[in-house]
Amino acid sequence: DIQMTQSPSTLSASVGDRVTITCRASQNINNWLAWYQKKPGKAPKFLIYRASNLESGVPSRFSGSGSGTEFTLTISSLQPDDFATYYCQQYITYWTFGQGTNVEIK
Amino acid sequence: EVQLVESGGGLVQPGGSLRLSCVVSGFSFSNYYMSWVRQAPGKGLEWVASLKQDGSERNYVDSVKGRFTISRDNARNSVYLQMSSLRAEDTAVYYCARVKQGDAGSMDVWGQGTTVTVSS
């Protein structure tokens, strides 16, 4: 099974900060990686697919990069609506999510 | 408007059964792979099951194999999750999700979820 590990688990930041979340796969997943935003009581929101492709309608302050086993999600200037938990997901072999990164207000 | 609406959650005793439903609208359902994903209280997202457009291929996370069955009715624009031999650890919010067309696995549209509680 492919394991996905995110770091950090919690990230404290302020509005306007540049934020980077890392996701590592236990084996090569090429670029079969997606990112989601999750808020309590809400459905997950799809942000990025194939590691770096921004889904339509997602603000351009979000970006993704990486391939193979290491990936990053970057928010260039954190906005109030961005405080949430972020998950990476591999889909080269079935589906596995990372454990999540909680972006909280500093 | 693209929409997925789950139903069927509730309180069930350990060992019991429950059938979740997800009705979709706003897109051509029969053209899409569909999935169920869950989130246990205080935990992260976990993929549960997925089903090919024509129902010919099903996949499950190991922890539910032999207990859960995913199915679909393309005429009713619906996907289902039949859950049996339920355990306390199956307690979660269950989300229905559409697999993005042309991308082979990412999930671009999600329902609001239905809550399953397994407890005596």
Tab-separated table of C-alpha atoms in Angstrom:
chain	number	residue	atom	x	y	z
A	1	ASP	CA	0.000	0.000	0.000
A	2	ILE	CA	1.099	3.545	-0.726
A	3	GLN	CA	1.386	5.744	2.362
A	4	MET	CA	1.115	9.524	2.212
A	5	THR	CA	2.774	11.659	4.880
A	6	GLN	CA	2.127	15.363	5.248
A	7	SER	CA	4.183	17.905	7.157
A	8	PRO	CA	3.670	19.789	9.266
A	9	SER	CA	0.548	18.434	10.973
A	10	THR	CA	-0.303	21.919	12.190
A	11	LEU	CA	0.838	25.234	10.811
A	12	SER	CA	0.225	28.589	12.500
A	13	ALA	CA	0.198	31.544	10.139
A	14	SER	CA	-1.129	35.067	9.671
A	15	VAL	CA	-3.138	36.638	6.891
A	16	GLY	CA	-0.764	37.552	4.077
A	17	ASP	CA	1.807	34.863	4.912
A	18	ARG	CA	3.217	32.504	2.312
A	19	VAL	CA	2.410	28.968	3.390
A	20	THR	CA	3.906	25.694	2.168
A	21	ILE	CA	2.689	22.187	2.969
A	22	THR	CA	4.704	19.105	2.062
A	23	CYS	CA	3.364	15.693	1.098
A	24	ARG	CA	5.581	12.638	0.692
A	25	ALA	CA	4.615	9.340	-0.896
A	26	SER	CA	6.077	6.020	0.209
A	27	GLN	CA	6.796	5.146	-3.436
A	28	ASN	CA	6.864	6.844	-6.798
A	29	ILE	CA	3.421	8.124	-7.784
A	30	ASN	CA	4.618	10.188	-10.776
A	31	ASN	CA	2.270	13.183	-10.646
A	32	TRP	CA	-0.933	11.385	-9.657
A	33	LEU	CA	-1.582	13.655	-6.723
A	34	ALA	CA	-4.466	15.900	-5.716
A	35	TRP	CA	-4.978	18.474	-2.985
A	36	TYR	CA	-8.185	19.232	-1.070
A	37	GLN	CA	-9.303	21.811	1.456
A	38	LYS	CA	-11.571	20.696	4.291
A	39	LYS	CA	-13.467	22.841	6.773
A	40	PRO	CA	-15.495	21.456	9.711
A	41	GLY	CA	-19.017	20.518	8.699
A	42	LYS	CA	-18.330	21.161	5.018
A	43	ALA	CA	-17.614	18.946	2.060
A	44	PRO	CA	-14.004	18.727	0.916
A	45	LYS	CA	-13.115	21.241	-1.769
A	46	PHE	CA	-11.018	20.115	-4.731
A	47	LEU	CA	-8.028	22.372	-5.359
A	48	ILE	CA	-5.344	20.778	-7.514
A	49	TYR	CA	-4.948	17.674	-9.668
A	50	ARG	CA	-1.970	15.956	-11.264
A	51	ALA	CA	0.237	17.691	-8.717
A	52	SER	CA	0.222	21.141	-10.298
A	53	ASN	CA	-3.018	21.748	-12.204
A	54	LEU	CA	-5.309	24.275	-10.583
A	55	GLU	CA	-8.969	23.291	-10.709
A	56	SER	CA	-11.234	25.806	-12.408
A	57	GLY	CA	-12.480	28.463	-10.010
A	58	VAL	CA	-9.743	27.953	-7.424
A	59	PRO	CA	-7.894	31.182	-6.598
A	60	SER	CA	-4.493	31.549	-8.201
A	61	ARG	CA	-2.803	32.045	-4.817
A	62	PHE	CA	-2.943	28.255	-4.567
A	63	SER	CA	-0.281	26.300	-6.429
A	64	GLY	CA	1.110	22.798	-6.400
A	65	SER	CA	4.399	21.292	-7.447
A	66	GLY	CA	6.426	18.103	-7.324
A	67	SER	CA	6.619	14.662	-8.846
A	68	GLY	CA	7.736	11.203	-7.870
A	69	THR	CA	7.559	11.109	-4.073
A	70	GLU	CA	7.695	14.716	-2.898
A	71	PHE	CA	5.045	17.362	-3.433
A	72	THR	CA	4.136	20.778	-2.106
A	73	LEU	CA	1.038	22.918	-1.842
A	74	THR	CA	1.747	26.639	-1.583
A	75	ILE	CA	-0.608	29.456	-0.704
A	76	SER	CA	1.145	32.625	-1.809
A	77	SER	CA	-0.732	35.063	0.432
A	78	LEU	CA	-2.944	33.485	3.065
A	79	GLN	CA	-6.493	34.832	3.175
A	80	PRO	CA	-9.035	34.555	6.017
A	81	ASP	CA	-11.015	31.969	4.071
A	82	ASP	CA	-7.941	29.732	3.771
A	83	PHE	CA	-7.786	28.664	7.403
A	84	ALA	CA	-8.703	25.007	7.079
A	85	THR	CA	-7.238	21.507	6.920
A	86	TYR	CA	-5.497	20.463	3.718
A	87	TYR	CA	-5.140	16.928	2.441
A	88	CYS	CA	-3.043	15.418	-0.294
A	89	GLN	CA	-4.246	12.272	-2.086
A	90	GLN	CA	-2.479	9.814	-4.340
A	91	TYR	CA	-4.409	8.046	-7.067
A	92	ILE	CA	-1.895	6.006	-8.983
A	93	THR	CA	-2.949	2.854	-7.089
A	94	TYR	CA	-6.402	3.080	-5.594
A	95	TRP	CA	-6.626	6.150	-3.361
A	96	THR	CA	-4.814	7.229	-0.203
A	97	PHE	CA	-5.037	10.515	1.662
A	98	GLY	CA	-2.382	12.125	3.794
A	99	GLN	CA	-3.232	12.682	7.439
A	100	GLY	CA	-3.942	16.359	6.901
A	101	THR	CA	-2.337	19.707	7.731
A	102	ASN	CA	-4.324	22.119	9.854
A	103	VAL	CA	-3.618	25.735	8.931
A	104	GLU	CA	-4.598	27.806	11.943
A	105	ILE	CA	-4.550	31.475	12.824
A	106	LYS	CA	-1.332	32.584	14.513
B	1	GLU	CA	-25.912	22.959	-11.110
B	2	VAL	CA	-23.831	19.888	-10.350
B	3	GLN	CA	-25.029	18.336	-7.111
B	4	LEU	CA	-24.540	15.178	-5.059
B	5	VAL	CA	-26.917	14.479	-2.177
B	6	GLU	CA	-26.281	11.663	0.270
B	7	SER	CA	-28.840	10.035	2.521
B	8	GLY	CA	-29.365	6.932	4.596
B	9	GLY	CA	-27.091	7.625	7.538
B	10	GLY	CA	-28.158	7.064	11.117
B	11	LEU	CA	-27.562	5.219	14.346
B	12	VAL	CA	-27.028	1.479	14.052
B	13	GLN	CA	-25.914	-1.192	16.501
B	14	PRO	CA	-22.620	-3.033	16.061
B	15	GLY	CA	-23.124	-5.893	13.638
B	16	GLY	CA	-25.983	-4.103	11.942
B	17	SER	CA	-26.485	-2.936	8.373
B	18	LEU	CA	-27.167	0.331	6.625
B	19	ARG	CA	-27.531	1.427	3.010
B	20	LEU	CA	-26.297	4.833	1.963
B	21	SER	CA	-27.561	6.517	-1.179
B	22	CYS	CA	-26.164	9.345	-3.257
B	23	VAL	CA	-28.367	10.968	-5.879
B	24	VAL	CA	-26.657	13.190	-8.399
B	25	SER	CA	-27.877	15.884	-10.750
B	26	GLY	CA	-26.477	18.391	-13.202
B	27	PHE	CA	-24.185	16.049	-15.131
B	28	SER	CA	-24.230	12.833	-17.131
B	29	PHE	CA	-23.884	10.364	-14.258
B	30	SER	CA	-23.280	7.286	-16.394
B	31	ASN	CA	-20.049	8.806	-17.725
B	32	TYR	CA	-18.357	9.081	-14.335
B	33	TYR	CA	-16.483	6.854	-11.922
B	34	MET	CA	-17.904	7.378	-8.416
B	35	SER	CA	-16.443	6.999	-4.942
B	36	TRP	CA	-17.287	7.010	-1.266
B	37	VAL	CA	-14.928	8.670	1.225
B	38	ARG	CA	-15.390	8.888	4.978
B	39	GLN	CA	-14.134	10.962	7.873
B	40	ALA	CA	-14.295	9.552	11.381
B	41	PRO	CA	-14.700	12.004	14.266
B	42	GLY	CA	-11.448	13.892	14.804
B	43	LYS	CA	-9.711	11.959	12.017
B	44	GLY	CA	-8.691	12.564	8.424
B	45	LEU	CA	-10.254	11.621	5.139
B	46	GLU	CA	-10.260	7.944	4.175
B	47	TRP	CA	-11.178	6.520	0.776
B	48	VAL	CA	-13.718	3.693	1.165
B	49	ALA	CA	-14.834	2.429	-2.242
B	50	SER	CA	-15.012	3.283	-5.919
B	51	LEU	CA	-17.041	2.041	-8.876
B	52	LYS	CA	-16.506	2.244	-12.600
B	53	GLN	CA	-19.066	3.852	-14.893
B	54	ASP	CA	-20.664	0.581	-15.999
B	55	GLY	CA	-20.329	-1.095	-12.613
B	56	SER	CA	-17.795	-3.600	-13.930
B	57	GLU	CA	-14.952	-2.646	-11.601
B	58	ARG	CA	-15.203	-2.120	-7.862
B	59	ASN	CA	-12.430	-1.299	-5.428
B	60	TYR	CA	-12.441	-1.147	-1.625
B	61	VAL	CA	-10.146	-0.160	1.190
B	62	ASP	CA	-8.985	-3.307	3.008
B	63	SER	CA	-10.853	-2.484	6.219
B	64	VAL	CA	-14.280	-2.764	4.534
B	65	LYS	CA	-13.686	-5.597	2.064
B	66	GLY	CA	-16.280	-8.314	2.482
B	67	ARG	CA	-18.548	-6.031	4.531
B	68	PHE	CA	-19.354	-3.097	2.213
B	69	THR	CA	-20.666	-3.181	-1.346
B	70	ILE	CA	-20.710	-0.239	-3.718
B	71	SER	CA	-23.256	-0.251	-6.536
B	72	ARG	CA	-24.969	2.139	-8.898
B	73	ASP	CA	-28.146	2.608	-10.896
B	74	ASN	CA	-27.403	4.783	-13.892
B	75	ALA	CA	-31.109	5.080	-14.710
B	76	ARG	CA	-31.707	6.617	-11.295
B	77	ASN	CA	-28.513	8.720	-11.244
B	78	SER	CA	-27.612	7.069	-7.974
B	79	VAL	CA	-24.715	5.356	-6.289
B	80	TYR	CA	-25.088	3.255	-3.154
B	81	LEU	CA	-23.012	1.888	-0.331
B	82	GLN	CA	-24.419	-1.190	1.354
B	83	MET	CA	-22.730	-1.577	4.725
B	84	SER	CA	-23.026	-4.708	6.857
B	85	SER	CA	-21.315	-6.152	9.927
B	86	LEU	CA	-20.824	-2.597	11.061
B	87	ARG	CA	-18.236	-1.802	13.703
B	88	ALA	CA	-17.674	1.140	15.994
B	89	GLU	CA	-14.732	2.167	13.845
B	90	ASP	CA	-17.075	2.628	10.869
B	91	THR	CA	-18.592	5.635	12.643
B	92	ALA	CA	-17.963	8.574	10.321
B	93	VAL	CA	-19.383	11.115	7.955
B	94	TYR	CA	-19.644	9.414	4.575
B	95	TYR	CA	-19.171	11.507	1.451
B	96	CYS	CA	-20.086	10.644	-2.089
B	97	ALA	CA	-17.608	12.026	-4.631
B	98	ARG	CA	-17.342	12.207	-8.400
B	99	VAL	CA	-14.071	11.193	-9.989
B	100	LYS	CA	-12.864	13.885	-12.345
B	101	GLN	CA	-13.311	12.943	-15.959
B	102	GLY	CA	-10.054	12.703	-17.843
B	103	ASP	CA	-7.906	12.597	-14.739
B	104	ALA	CA	-8.264	8.985	-13.607
B	105	GLY	CA	-8.672	9.541	-9.928
B	106	SER	CA	-8.967	12.978	-8.392
B	107	MET	CA	-12.386	13.799	-6.971
B	108	ASP	CA	-13.793	17.075	-8.217
B	109	VAL	CA	-17.320	17.207	-6.821
B	110	TRP	CA	-18.476	16.133	-3.339
B	111	GLY	CA	-21.730	15.805	-1.504
B	112	GLN	CA	-22.337	17.295	1.927
B	113	GLY	CA	-22.110	13.922	3.633
B	114	THR	CA	-24.307	11.660	5.719
B	115	THR	CA	-23.444	10.628	9.271
B	116	VAL	CA	-23.208	7.001	10.338
B	117	THR	CA	-22.941	6.194	14.025
B	118	VAL	CA	-22.304	2.621	15.115
B	119	SER	CA	-23.059	2.235	18.792
B	120	SER	CA	-25.062	0.129	21.189
